[in-house]
C-alpha atoms as one frame of an Amber mdcrd trajectory, in Angstrom:
protein
 -23.116  -2.326 -35.924 -19.494  -1.353 -35.496 -16.566  -3.011 -33.709 -13.467
  -1.512 -32.130 -10.417  -3.088 -30.514  -8.602  -1.456 -27.643  -7.963  -1.425
 -23.906 -10.637  -0.974 -21.244  -9.465   2.345 -19.821 -12.191   3.502 -17.446
 -15.702   2.585 -16.333 -18.294   4.057 -13.980 -22.081   3.935 -13.464 -24.481
   6.544 -14.811 -28.223   7.046 -15.028 -28.223   5.408 -18.466 -26.072   2.392
 -17.608 -22.413   1.486 -17.190 -20.113   3.876 -19.078 -17.021   2.262 -20.620
 -14.081   4.123 -22.128 -12.069   2.163 -24.672  -8.517   3.371 -25.257  -7.413
   2.799 -28.855  -4.320   3.635 -30.841  -6.199   6.643 -32.225  -7.824   7.977
 -29.049 -10.680   7.143 -26.676 -14.218   5.915 -27.340 -17.109   6.334 -24.881
 -19.747   3.579 -24.852 -22.724   2.835 -22.598 -23.813  -0.684 -21.579 -27.254
  -1.537 -20.211 -26.647  -3.215 -16.855 -29.020  -4.500 -14.182 -27.338  -4.504
 -10.763 -28.685  -6.910  -8.152 -28.579  -7.597  -4.438 -30.034 -10.456  -2.395
 -32.141 -10.644   0.755 -32.604 -13.576   3.125 -35.227 -13.912   5.840 -38.717
 -15.227   6.439 -41.047 -15.489   3.431 -43.451 -13.006   4.989 -40.751 -10.393
   5.588 -39.288 -10.823   2.105 -42.684 -10.520   0.390 -43.476  -7.361   2.337
 -40.080  -5.851   1.435 -40.482  -6.776  -2.260 -43.943  -5.187  -2.332 -42.570
  -1.991  -0.816 -39.681  -1.767  -3.266 -41.863  -2.387  -6.323 -43.971   0.633
  -5.406 -40.965   2.871  -6.079 -40.909   4.814  -9.346 -37.863   2.954 -10.545
 -37.207   0.082 -12.973 -37.076  -2.755 -10.415 -37.502  -6.498 -10.715 -37.687
  -9.107  -7.957 -37.077 -12.835  -8.290 -37.159 -15.796  -5.908 -34.006 -17.847
  -6.327 -31.370 -19.853  -4.448 -27.722 -19.128  -3.751 -24.938 -20.795  -1.753
 -23.804 -19.399   1.611 -20.030 -19.476   2.179 -19.585 -20.581   5.790 -22.164
 -23.362   5.836 -21.762 -24.215   2.120 -25.558 -24.643   2.048 -27.891 -23.423
  -0.694 -30.430 -21.045   0.822 -33.549 -19.342  -0.620 -33.127 -15.602  -1.282
 -34.961 -12.708  -2.899 -33.059 -11.140  -5.794 -33.706  -7.406  -6.296 -32.443
  -5.762  -9.507 -32.505  -2.296 -11.056 -31.103  -0.689 -14.191 -30.920   2.737
 -12.512 -27.361   2.409 -11.342 -27.393   5.921  -9.901 -30.142   4.788  -7.496
 -28.740   1.383  -6.528 -27.303   2.416  -3.151 -30.467   4.324  -2.292 -32.489
   1.211  -3.110 -30.384  -0.894  -0.727 -30.820   1.698   2.018 -34.562   1.769
   1.390 -34.765  -2.013   1.865 -32.674  -1.776   5.018 -34.868   0.933   6.520
 -37.946  -1.128   5.706 -36.599  -4.176   7.556 -33.077  -4.079   9.090 -33.544
  -7.619  10.417 -33.183  -9.091   6.921 -29.796 -10.462   5.883 -28.295  -8.531
   2.969 -25.885  -9.956   0.373 -23.953  -8.541  -2.617 -25.132  -5.021  -1.860
 -22.020  -3.008  -0.959 -19.653  -3.994  -3.785 -18.945  -0.981  -5.971 -20.835
  -1.238  -9.235 -17.809  -1.024 -11.567 -16.274  -4.007  -9.756 -19.537  -5.965
  -9.942 -19.740  -5.284 -13.662 -16.181  -6.567 -14.123 -16.908  -9.705 -12.093
 -19.982 -10.475 -14.206 -18.509  -9.741 -17.635 -15.011 -11.133 -17.058 -13.492
  -7.798 -18.068 -10.786  -6.067 -16.026  -8.989  -2.701 -16.132  -6.640  -2.391
 -19.122  -7.978  -5.595 -20.654  -7.556  -5.870 -24.399 -10.972  -6.447 -25.894
 -13.167  -5.952 -28.955 -16.421  -4.107 -28.343 -19.411  -4.046 -30.661 -21.781
  -1.073 -30.515 -24.617   0.568 -32.423 -24.962   4.046 -33.921 -26.049   5.534
 -30.589 -22.805   4.191 -28.990 -24.689   1.529 -27.039 -22.579  -1.527 -26.274
 -24.061  -4.699 -27.759 -21.307  -7.323 -27.452 -17.967  -7.898 -25.720 -15.130
 -10.122 -26.882 -12.303 -10.426 -24.367  -8.871 -10.779 -26.026  -6.818 -10.879
 -22.846  -6.439 -12.552 -19.453  -5.763 -10.860 -16.111  -3.102 -13.519 -15.566
  -1.231 -12.810 -18.812   2.403 -11.942 -18.044   3.836 -10.138 -21.057   0.828
  -7.943 -21.728   1.011  -4.698 -23.716  -0.114  -1.464 -22.094  -1.956   1.231
 -24.060  -0.176   4.319 -25.383  -0.831   7.010 -22.780  -0.297  10.758 -22.838
   0.581  12.325 -19.495   0.146  15.795 -18.066   1.740  16.655 -14.733   0.446
  19.272 -12.301   2.293  20.582  -9.252   2.747  23.715  -7.226   6.031  25.581
  -7.391   6.865  25.005  -3.698   7.967  21.440  -2.937   6.148  21.405   0.424
   2.565  20.292   0.946   0.741  23.314  -0.546  -2.053  22.992   2.013   0.610
  23.845   4.624   2.541  26.466   2.644   2.307  29.865   1.014   0.352  29.949
  -2.216   2.686  29.547  -5.185   2.329  29.224  -8.942   0.785  26.223 -10.661
   3.113  24.379 -13.042   2.002  21.970 -15.781   4.329  19.677 -17.728   3.518
  17.762 -20.919   5.691  16.353 -23.707   8.859  17.724 -22.040   7.368  21.231
 -22.054   6.672  23.191 -18.887   3.921  25.767 -18.508   3.944  28.149 -15.542
   0.598  29.782 -14.802   1.420  33.271 -13.560  -2.150  34.586 -13.536  -4.954
  33.716 -11.140  -8.721  33.580 -11.484 -10.474  33.262 -14.820  -7.255  33.563
 -16.838  -5.733  30.576 -15.034  -8.827  28.468 -15.767  -8.917  29.452 -19.445
  -5.208  28.708 -19.858  -5.517  25.306 -18.187  -8.615  24.387 -20.195  -6.792
  25.396 -23.388  -3.854  23.165 -22.452  -6.157  20.216 -21.734  -7.998  20.682
 -25.020  -4.781  20.946 -27.023  -2.985  17.900 -25.567  -5.992  15.808 -24.410
  -3.985  13.823 -21.819  -5.090  10.366 -20.772  -3.511  10.703 -17.330  -3.100
  13.721 -15.063  -0.291  13.084 -12.598  -0.315  15.504  -9.701   1.469  16.220
  -6.464  -1.150  17.050  -3.842  -3.848  17.135  -6.475  -6.362  15.378  -4.217
  -5.845  17.577  -1.188  -5.060  20.965  -2.740  -4.765  21.545  -6.496  -8.091
  20.098  -7.673 -10.185  21.483  -4.768  -8.608  24.883  -5.356  -9.338  24.756
  -9.090 -12.920  23.666  -8.452 -13.527  26.526  -6.013 -12.032  28.921  -8.522
 -14.239  27.540 -11.304 -17.354  27.955  -9.146 -16.377  31.536  -8.288 -15.617
  32.538 -11.883 -18.428  30.533 -13.493 -16.010  28.830 -15.897 -16.371  25.011
 -16.180 -13.182  22.985 -15.808 -12.221  20.643 -18.643 -10.485  18.114 -16.384
 -12.974  15.367 -17.302 -13.253  13.787 -20.718 -16.878  13.074 -19.900 -18.177
  16.596 -19.423 -21.593  15.410 -18.242 -20.232  13.156 -15.486 -18.765  15.741
 -13.150 -15.948  14.921 -10.758 -16.291  12.403  -7.951 -14.989  13.735  -4.639
 -14.381  11.975  -1.357 -13.888  13.817   1.894 -10.687  13.547   3.883 -10.974
  11.546   7.074  -9.048  10.509  10.172  -9.392   6.991  11.530  -7.741   4.713
  14.059  -6.164   1.478  12.849  -3.491  -0.895  14.176  -2.878   1.349  17.203
  -2.245   4.468  15.119  -4.314   7.456  14.080  -4.229   7.801  10.294  -5.255
  10.714   8.098  -6.504   9.930   4.611  -6.612  12.819   2.155  -9.720  13.369
   0.081  -9.953  12.016  -3.449 -10.685  13.810  -6.717 -11.602  11.211  -9.339
 -12.105  12.003 -13.024 -14.284  10.288 -15.624 -12.801   9.225 -18.945  -9.394
  10.390 -17.782  -7.234   9.257 -14.860  -6.127  11.511 -12.042  -3.295  10.004
  -9.983  -1.868  11.883  -7.001   1.665  10.584  -6.625   2.075  12.344  -3.261
  -0.715  10.399  -1.559  -0.883   7.092  -3.432   0.844   4.313  -1.490   0.726
   1.985  -4.494   2.284   4.503  -6.896   5.016   5.452  -4.411   5.898   1.822
  -3.711   5.571   0.222  -7.152   5.219   3.013  -9.739   2.701   3.094 -12.580
   3.756  -0.369 -13.753   2.907  -1.830 -10.364  -0.369   0.097 -10.232  -1.504
  -1.259 -13.598  -0.509  -4.777 -12.534  -2.633  -4.491  -9.394  -5.596  -3.020
 -11.273  -5.577  -5.906 -13.753  -5.492  -8.719 -11.188  -7.708  -7.113  -8.516
 -10.339  -5.714 -10.926 -10.240  -2.363  -9.165 -10.562   0.607 -11.554  -7.164
   2.279 -11.800  -8.040   5.493  -9.951  -9.612   3.560  -7.090  -6.705   1.105
  -6.996  -4.305   4.051  -6.629  -6.202   5.399  -3.624  -6.759   2.248  -1.595
  -4.544  -0.163   0.260  -3.473  -3.496  -1.257  -5.866  -5.013   1.278  -8.798
  -3.601  -0.674  -7.359  -5.312  -3.737  -7.174  -8.654  -1.911 -10.780  -8.200
  -0.771 -11.856  -7.505  -4.357 -10.099 -10.648  -5.594 -11.797 -12.716  -2.908
 -15.172 -11.235  -3.857 -14.490 -12.110  -7.482 -13.698 -15.745  -6.606 -16.821
 -15.943  -4.429 -18.894 -14.375  -7.206 -17.622 -16.833  -9.819 -18.399 -19.732
  -7.472 -21.935 -18.502  -6.929 -21.449 -17.704  -3.244 -23.421 -14.958  -1.549
 -21.200 -12.113  -0.393 -22.315 -10.814   3.029 -22.889  -7.113   3.544 -21.558
  -6.904   7.073 -19.274  -9.434   8.667 -21.159 -11.453  11.276 -18.402 -13.807
  12.393 -17.047 -12.744  15.814 -13.880 -14.139  17.343 -14.429 -17.404  19.192
 -14.441 -17.126  22.975 -11.100 -17.997  24.578  -9.937 -18.334  28.145  -6.867
 -16.443  29.335  -4.663 -19.499  28.970  -6.013 -20.139  25.466  -5.190 -16.554
  24.483  -1.628 -16.965  25.744  -1.301 -20.145  23.689  -2.808 -18.928  20.409
  -1.948 -15.224  20.233   1.834 -15.455  20.022   2.568 -14.005  16.599   5.730
 -14.821  14.687   8.789 -16.539  16.150  11.858 -14.359  16.804  15.352 -15.394
  17.888  17.064 -12.270  19.187  20.242 -11.369  17.265  23.671 -11.552  18.781
  24.842  -7.942  19.039  27.956  -7.153  17.007  29.464  -7.424  13.543  29.788
 -10.767  11.751  31.667 -11.634   8.589  30.660 -14.090   5.860  27.001 -14.411
   6.836  24.158 -15.692   4.641  20.515 -14.632   4.901  17.898 -17.227   3.948
  14.261 -16.209   3.482  11.033 -18.125   2.995   9.387 -16.765  -0.141   5.986
 -15.169   0.652   5.818 -17.265   3.804   2.400 -16.316   5.195   0.397 -16.484
   1.953   2.238 -19.699   1.066   1.154 -21.181   4.399  -2.458 -20.203   3.700
  -2.270 -21.921   0.313  -0.401 -25.018   1.527  -2.547 -25.659   4.598  -5.882
 -24.485   3.141  -6.431 -21.702   5.704  -9.605 -19.704   5.121 -12.586 -18.382
   7.032 -14.764 -21.346   6.114 -12.125 -24.078   6.523 -10.769 -23.311  10.008
 -12.818 -25.158  12.607 -14.865 -27.150  10.085 -17.280 -29.815  11.316 -15.889
 -32.636   9.161 -12.116 -32.898   9.758 -11.352 -32.755  13.511  -8.283 -34.959
  13.051  -6.383 -32.398  10.888  -4.890 -30.433  13.774  -2.807 -27.250  13.725
   0.493 -27.578  15.627   0.547 -26.235  19.184  -2.845 -24.470  19.205  -5.099
 -27.415  18.309  -7.433 -25.832  15.756  -8.458 -28.107  12.893  -8.724 -27.386
   9.167 -10.928 -28.873   6.479  -9.317 -31.293   4.019 -12.430 -31.859   1.878
 -13.189 -28.327   0.741 -10.694 -25.957  -0.871 -10.880 -22.565   0.846 -11.679
 -19.277  -0.848  -8.558 -17.529   0.487  -6.009 -20.104  -0.802  -7.772 -20.243
  -4.170  -7.446 -16.454  -4.365  -3.767 -16.391  -3.395  -2.482 -19.380  -5.382
  -2.364 -17.648  -8.796  -0.844 -14.541  -7.189   2.043 -16.550  -5.746   2.626
 -18.377  -9.020   2.544 -15.114 -10.978   5.088 -13.536  -8.648   7.390 -16.541
  -9.083   7.159 -16.078 -12.852   8.048 -12.385 -12.613  11.033 -13.112 -10.364
  12.259 -15.693 -12.869  11.830 -13.180 -15.701  13.810 -10.642 -13.679  16.751
 -13.046 -13.525  16.468 -13.750 -17.260  15.978 -10.122 -18.333  18.484  -8.771
 -20.836  18.035  -5.042 -20.225  17.803  -2.931 -17.055  14.405  -1.616 -18.176
  13.013  -5.152 -18.375  14.354  -5.994 -14.929  12.828  -2.826 -13.505   9.445
  -3.573 -15.097   9.273  -7.105 -13.718  10.545  -5.935 -10.338   7.753  -3.356
 -10.021   5.129  -5.913 -10.969   6.389  -8.561  -8.542   6.650  -5.906  -5.810
   2.995  -5.031  -6.330   2.047  -8.692  -5.978   4.235  -8.980  -2.879   2.048
  -6.379  -1.165  -1.047  -8.442  -1.962   0.534 -11.418  -0.216   1.605  -9.374
   2.796  -1.785  -7.811   3.471  -3.645 -11.068   2.838  -2.254 -12.288   6.167
  -3.096  -9.066   7.992  -6.629  -9.165   6.639  -7.148 -12.546   8.291  -6.965
 -10.786  11.650  -8.668  -7.530  10.650 -12.080  -7.407  12.316 -13.810  -5.751
   9.344 -12.265  -7.952   6.642 -15.126  -9.565   4.763 -13.424 -12.970   4.500
 -11.110 -12.641   7.488 -11.104 -14.693  10.669  -8.870 -14.211  13.681  -8.551
 -17.969  14.160  -7.181 -18.133  10.617  -4.633 -15.440  11.518  -3.566 -17.430
  14.589  -3.351 -20.620  12.518  -0.971 -18.976  10.047   1.383 -17.777  12.789
   1.306 -21.214  14.444   2.466 -22.870  11.223   5.029 -20.082  10.717   6.550
 -20.673  14.152   6.700 -24.405  13.534   8.298 -23.902  10.118  10.970 -21.448
  11.276  11.870 -23.703  14.201  12.196 -26.660  11.833  14.405 -24.622   9.496
  16.659 -23.628  12.412  17.045 -27.223  13.519  17.848 -28.407   9.976  20.521
 -25.719   9.640  22.098 -26.407  13.013  22.125 -30.145  12.317  24.332 -29.387
   9.305  26.774 -27.296  11.341  25.468 -23.794  10.697  25.357 -21.268  13.543
  22.234 -19.145  13.901  23.053 -15.437  14.284  19.476 -14.154  14.081  16.024
 -15.299  12.945  12.760 -13.424  12.653   9.422 -14.841  11.426  10.498 -15.900
   7.912  14.235 -15.102   7.730  17.444 -16.581   9.147  21.004 -15.273   9.273
  23.502 -18.143   9.356  27.255 -18.551   9.517  29.541 -21.521   8.910  33.271
 -21.398   8.410  34.202 -22.034   4.788  30.593 -22.341   3.554  30.066 -21.310
  -0.058  26.981 -20.053  -1.852  26.495 -23.572  -3.230  26.439 -24.910   0.336
  23.757 -22.437   1.323  21.783 -23.256  -1.827  21.819 -26.930  -0.832  20.716
 -26.010   2.695  17.845 -23.892   1.339  16.783 -26.775  -0.901  16.830 -29.178
   2.086  14.691 -26.812   4.153  12.276 -26.292   1.262  11.908 -30.033   0.787
  11.407 -30.832   4.465   9.048 -27.952   5.303   7.137 -27.815   2.026   7.697
 -24.047   1.765  10.123 -22.436  -0.646  13.271 -20.990   0.913  16.036 -19.226
  -0.994  19.112 -17.101  -0.439  18.257 -13.451   0.147  21.921 -12.511   0.049
  25.491 -13.326   1.043  27.113 -10.688   3.243  30.708  -9.602   3.453  29.669
  -8.401   6.902  26.546  -7.513   8.844  26.141  -5.522  12.082  23.320  -6.087
  14.562  22.827  -3.072  16.811  21.569  -2.790  20.391  18.682  -0.771  21.754
  19.384   2.919  22.345  17.649   2.638  25.715  19.536  -0.449  26.901  22.891
  -1.067  25.156  22.887  -4.737  26.204  19.446  -5.445  24.712  19.335  -6.613
  21.067  16.769  -5.249  18.596  15.417  -7.653  15.934  14.992  -5.032  13.227
  17.985  -2.740  13.718  20.863  -3.844  11.536  22.817  -3.087   8.377  25.131
  -5.134   6.225  27.080  -5.218   2.984  26.193  -7.875   0.403  28.958  -9.423
  -1.677  27.866  -7.319  -4.666  28.583  -4.148  -2.679  24.958  -3.158  -2.048
  23.716  -2.438   1.451  20.730  -3.738   3.363  19.618  -1.344   6.099  16.818
  -1.751   8.640  15.863   0.435  11.589  18.379   3.226  10.924  17.601   6.913
  10.480  18.129   6.766   6.723  15.052   4.523   6.524  12.781   6.719   8.662
  10.341   9.121   7.048  10.735  11.659   9.885  14.497  12.071   9.427  15.522
  15.503   8.047  17.384  15.456   4.750  20.646  16.769   6.214  20.778  13.892
   8.719  19.725  11.321   6.151  22.414  12.437   3.692  25.102  12.331   6.417
  24.256   8.770   7.410  23.843   7.677   3.766  27.321   9.018   2.923  28.874
   7.124   5.819  27.091   3.905   4.877  28.256   4.283   1.283  31.840   4.582
   2.474  31.471   1.474   4.643  30.032  -0.460   1.719  33.516  -0.376   0.167
  34.890  -2.434   3.063  34.952  -6.219   2.807  36.048  -7.224   6.323  35.900
  -5.931   9.885  39.515  -4.774   9.590  38.689  -2.837   6.415  35.714  -1.261
   8.214  38.070  -0.179  10.995  40.468   1.259   8.448  37.661   3.450   7.089
  37.077   5.150  10.459  39.151   8.294   9.702  37.272   8.758   6.433  33.926
   8.250   8.193  34.819  10.801  10.866  35.890  13.303   8.200  32.525  12.917
   6.508  30.767  13.432   9.823  32.806  16.590  10.522  31.984  17.947   7.060
  28.250  17.557   7.641  28.448  19.080  11.127  30.550  21.971   9.812  27.918
  22.603   7.145  25.248  22.766   9.858  27.335  25.137  11.962  27.966  27.414
   9.003  24.246  28.190   8.893  24.084  27.500   5.168  22.051  24.271   5.062
  18.966  24.811   2.837  15.609  24.783   4.600  14.451  21.810   2.524  17.253
  19.753   4.114  16.115  20.791   7.598  12.426  19.934   7.198  11.267  17.246
   9.628   8.041  15.322   9.050   5.985  14.680  12.174   2.697  12.881  12.685
  -0.153  14.560  14.577  -1.468  11.948  16.983  -4.409  14.146  17.990  -6.207
  17.341  17.095  -3.713  20.262  17.413  -5.899  22.155  19.901  -5.633  19.229
  22.341  -1.850  19.546  22.764  -1.078  21.137  26.145   2.718  20.845  26.274
   4.815  23.200  24.168   6.785  20.795  21.959   8.304  21.440  18.568   5.393
  19.537  16.998   2.658  21.399  18.861   4.277  24.785  18.147   4.613  24.055
  14.433   0.963  22.975  14.388  -0.013  26.209  16.148   2.038  28.151  13.609
   0.000  26.576  10.804  -3.286  27.142  12.634  -2.442  30.823  13.133  -2.147
  31.128   9.347  -5.620  29.706   8.772  -4.542  26.142   7.968  -7.026  23.558
   9.227  -5.295  20.458  10.563  -6.814  17.104  11.383  -5.625  14.379  13.722
  -3.437  11.928  11.848  -2.000  14.461   9.395   1.724  14.771   8.761   3.243
  18.229   8.944   6.730  19.475   8.136   8.618  21.732  10.503  11.981  23.386
  11.045  13.435  23.472  14.562  14.384  27.070  15.365  15.295  26.766  19.054
  14.270  23.576  20.840  15.086  25.083  24.266  13.301  28.391  23.772  10.915
  29.433  26.518   9.076  31.553  23.984   7.030  28.985  22.062   6.900  31.303
  19.032  10.582  30.643  18.278  10.705  26.936  19.171   9.702  25.570  15.735
   8.180  26.869  12.515   6.032  25.273   9.848   8.368  24.586   6.927   5.958
  25.740   4.222   5.690  29.264   5.651   9.153  29.690   7.132  11.526  32.129
   5.416  14.588  31.197   7.476  14.920  34.629   9.098  15.237  33.143  12.609
  17.819  30.592  11.529  17.709  27.051  12.863  18.763  25.127  15.970  22.313
  24.140  15.056  22.883  22.114  18.218  19.662  20.103  17.837  20.391  19.209
  14.213  23.973  18.386  15.196  22.635  16.094  17.927  20.408  14.301  15.397
  23.370  13.920  13.037  25.609  12.501  15.766  22.953   9.988  16.810  22.669
   8.873  13.181  26.469   8.563  13.028  26.427   6.517  16.247  24.201   3.935
  14.510  26.903   3.451  11.868  29.987   3.675  14.097  28.779   1.953  17.264
  30.282  -1.450  16.430  33.595   0.326  15.750  33.697   1.759  19.279  32.109
   5.188  18.794  29.012   5.955  20.845  27.199   9.287  20.994  29.242  10.654
  23.905  32.542   9.905  22.207  31.383  11.388  18.901  30.120  14.529  20.633
  33.411  14.990  22.439  35.302  14.379  19.208  33.290  16.915  17.217  33.525
  19.425  20.073  37.307  19.096  20.069  37.402  17.634  23.578  39.245  14.536
  22.394  41.391  13.521  19.436  41.254  10.336  17.353
C-alpha cells in the first residue's frame, strides 16, 4: 500500500468506479474508488417487490435492500426500497428503467450528480487537502481528510495555466475566423496553420507544459467544438484531457425562459483530469474570479468545472442536499409541494415584495447609507424559515407579521442550518479584509466574501422558484414580510433620533442629519441592530449623492437610479449607462470620464464649478465621434435576442444585425446576445441600418448622430441635477446656445 498527500482536484464516474485526481506538489495522480450509488423507492409493498424483481433481472451488479429513511416535510420515518449499483455509468439508466416500470412510485436521491453524492458520503470536497491510500493497481483503499470546507486560511494547490483565445476580441461564433492564440508562462503561441498541423502543434504544447487549467474565451461555444470537429476530420486525437480514456463531456446549448426573460445558455465542454474554464461565459468567474470560484466549489461541494458553469443557486441547492443527506433525510426527485391556494385578497396581502420609500429627487450633501448585512438570508436564519417549518402543525401561535403564516419553533429548518455557516464565514472574511496588511490579501478576502454573498442572495430567490427542491413560495413571502417590518422599524428608530429619510429600499436607507458624524451613524446602526435583531452597518458616508428622475416622467423618482461620491473619493453608481452591459464603449467612457471629474467635487457648489470642465469633456467625446475615427470596438453595442431571429418582422437595428449574421451562415438562438454597429438608424434600406460587429470592416462608416444622441443622453444622467437636460445639451453641442 502507498499513501499520498495532496488536494482533491477532480472527480467523475466511470465504468470501473469513481475516478479521483489528486493534485500534489509534483504533479497529478489518478486513482479509482469502488463506489455503490443508491436511490430509494417508496410505494406499496407489492409495487416495490415487483420493481425490485424487474431490476434484479438486469445484467448489472445490483443490490436491493428494505430499509427506513426520514421524510423531510412530515419528519416521519417511512419504509423504502434501496437500490444500489457499482456500475456508475449505468446509474441514470437504472433510475429511468425503474420509472418506466412504475412511474407511480415515489423516487428519492436519484437525480443528484454522482460526484456530488460521493462527496456527501465521504466528507470530501473539491480542493480538500487529504491523504489517500491506494494499492499497486491505483485502487483507492482509504481516505484521510486533512481539511475542512469551512477553513478560512486554506492553501490552494500550485496550478499551471494555459490560456486559449481567438485573435478577434468579438464572439468568434459571430465573427470572421481568426487565428488561435495560446498563452502559457508569459509566452504566447500563435497558430498560423489550420488542419492537422494546428492539432499537432496544440497537442505538442499540451504535452510539453501539461497545464492543470485551460482558461479560454469562448472555449465552450466555439474553440473546443471547432477543435473537436477538426480532430474528427483529420483523425488526430486531441490531448486536451489528462485522462485519455474518458473523452470530453459536452452539453448542448439551450434557450429557456426564467424570471420573465428568455435566456441563452452556451454549451459546455468539460475535461477530465484537467479543468476547462470559459471566462467569457462563467458568471462565477466574471463576478468573483478564480479565488471566488474555488471558495464556492469548496463550500458547495460542486466540482470546479460544474461550479463555474452553474448559477450560485445550484450551489445553494447542493449545500441543502448535503445537509439533508447528513441528517438522513430522503431527497425528493421532483418537487411535489405546490403553492397553497389563496384568494385574491390574500394574494394582495402576501405578495408585496420588499418595502421601498421613493427617493426625493435631487442632490443631497452629507448623507449616510446604512445597510442590513445579508438581510434576506439573515431573516431566514433568525426566524427559522424553511420549506418544512412554514405552516407547521405544532406552533400556530408563532405568527408572521402582517400575513399571518406561522413558523415552527421546535424544529430547526434545513434552510437556516444551511445558511448559518455561510453568513458567519462571510462575516469572518469581511473582518479579515479590514485587518489585511496588503492589497493582495484584501482582494483575496473580498473575492471570497463576494462569492458567499451570491449564495445568500440566491437563497432567497430559490425560496420562490417553483423548481427549487427545498423552496416554498410561502417561505419567500414570509421573508419579505419580515423584511418590510424590519425596514419600517429601522426608519422609525432613525426618525425618532432626528434623522431625515432621503430614500430606503428593501435593506438600505439613506439618511441625513445636520452635524451628524460617522460615530453618530455608528451608534444609530448599533441601535437598529439591537432592536431589530439583524446586523446593520454603514455602507458609506457621502460628500453628496444625486437621485435622478425617470426619463419618461421627470417628476417621477426611480429607486435604483442614482450616483454619489463617498468621502474617500470613490463613486457609487446605479442605473446609469456606465453600468449597463448594452452601452457601447465610446458612450461608457464619456460618462465614466465625467463621473470621475465630478468625484473630485466635495459640495454642490464644487459640482457646479466643474460644469465647464464636464462640458469640455463631453465636447471632446462628441468631436471624436464626428471625426469618424472612433474604433469599431468602441462602437459595438450588445443586444439581447428576445426571440428567434426569423420571427422579427420590423426592421430594427437588432433584427438587421441578426439577419446580417444569418446571411453569413451563423445560427442564432433566442436568448443569445449579439454585438452590432449602427451604420444608419434611419436608413430605408435595411442592409445599411446595422451590421454585425464581428464581420463589419467599417467601410460604411457609422451613424454619427445616433452615437452622439446616446452620448448626450448619458451626459444628461450626470448633468441633470446641474440644470442640463438632453435638449439643452443637444443645443449646446450643436452651437445653438452658449454656456
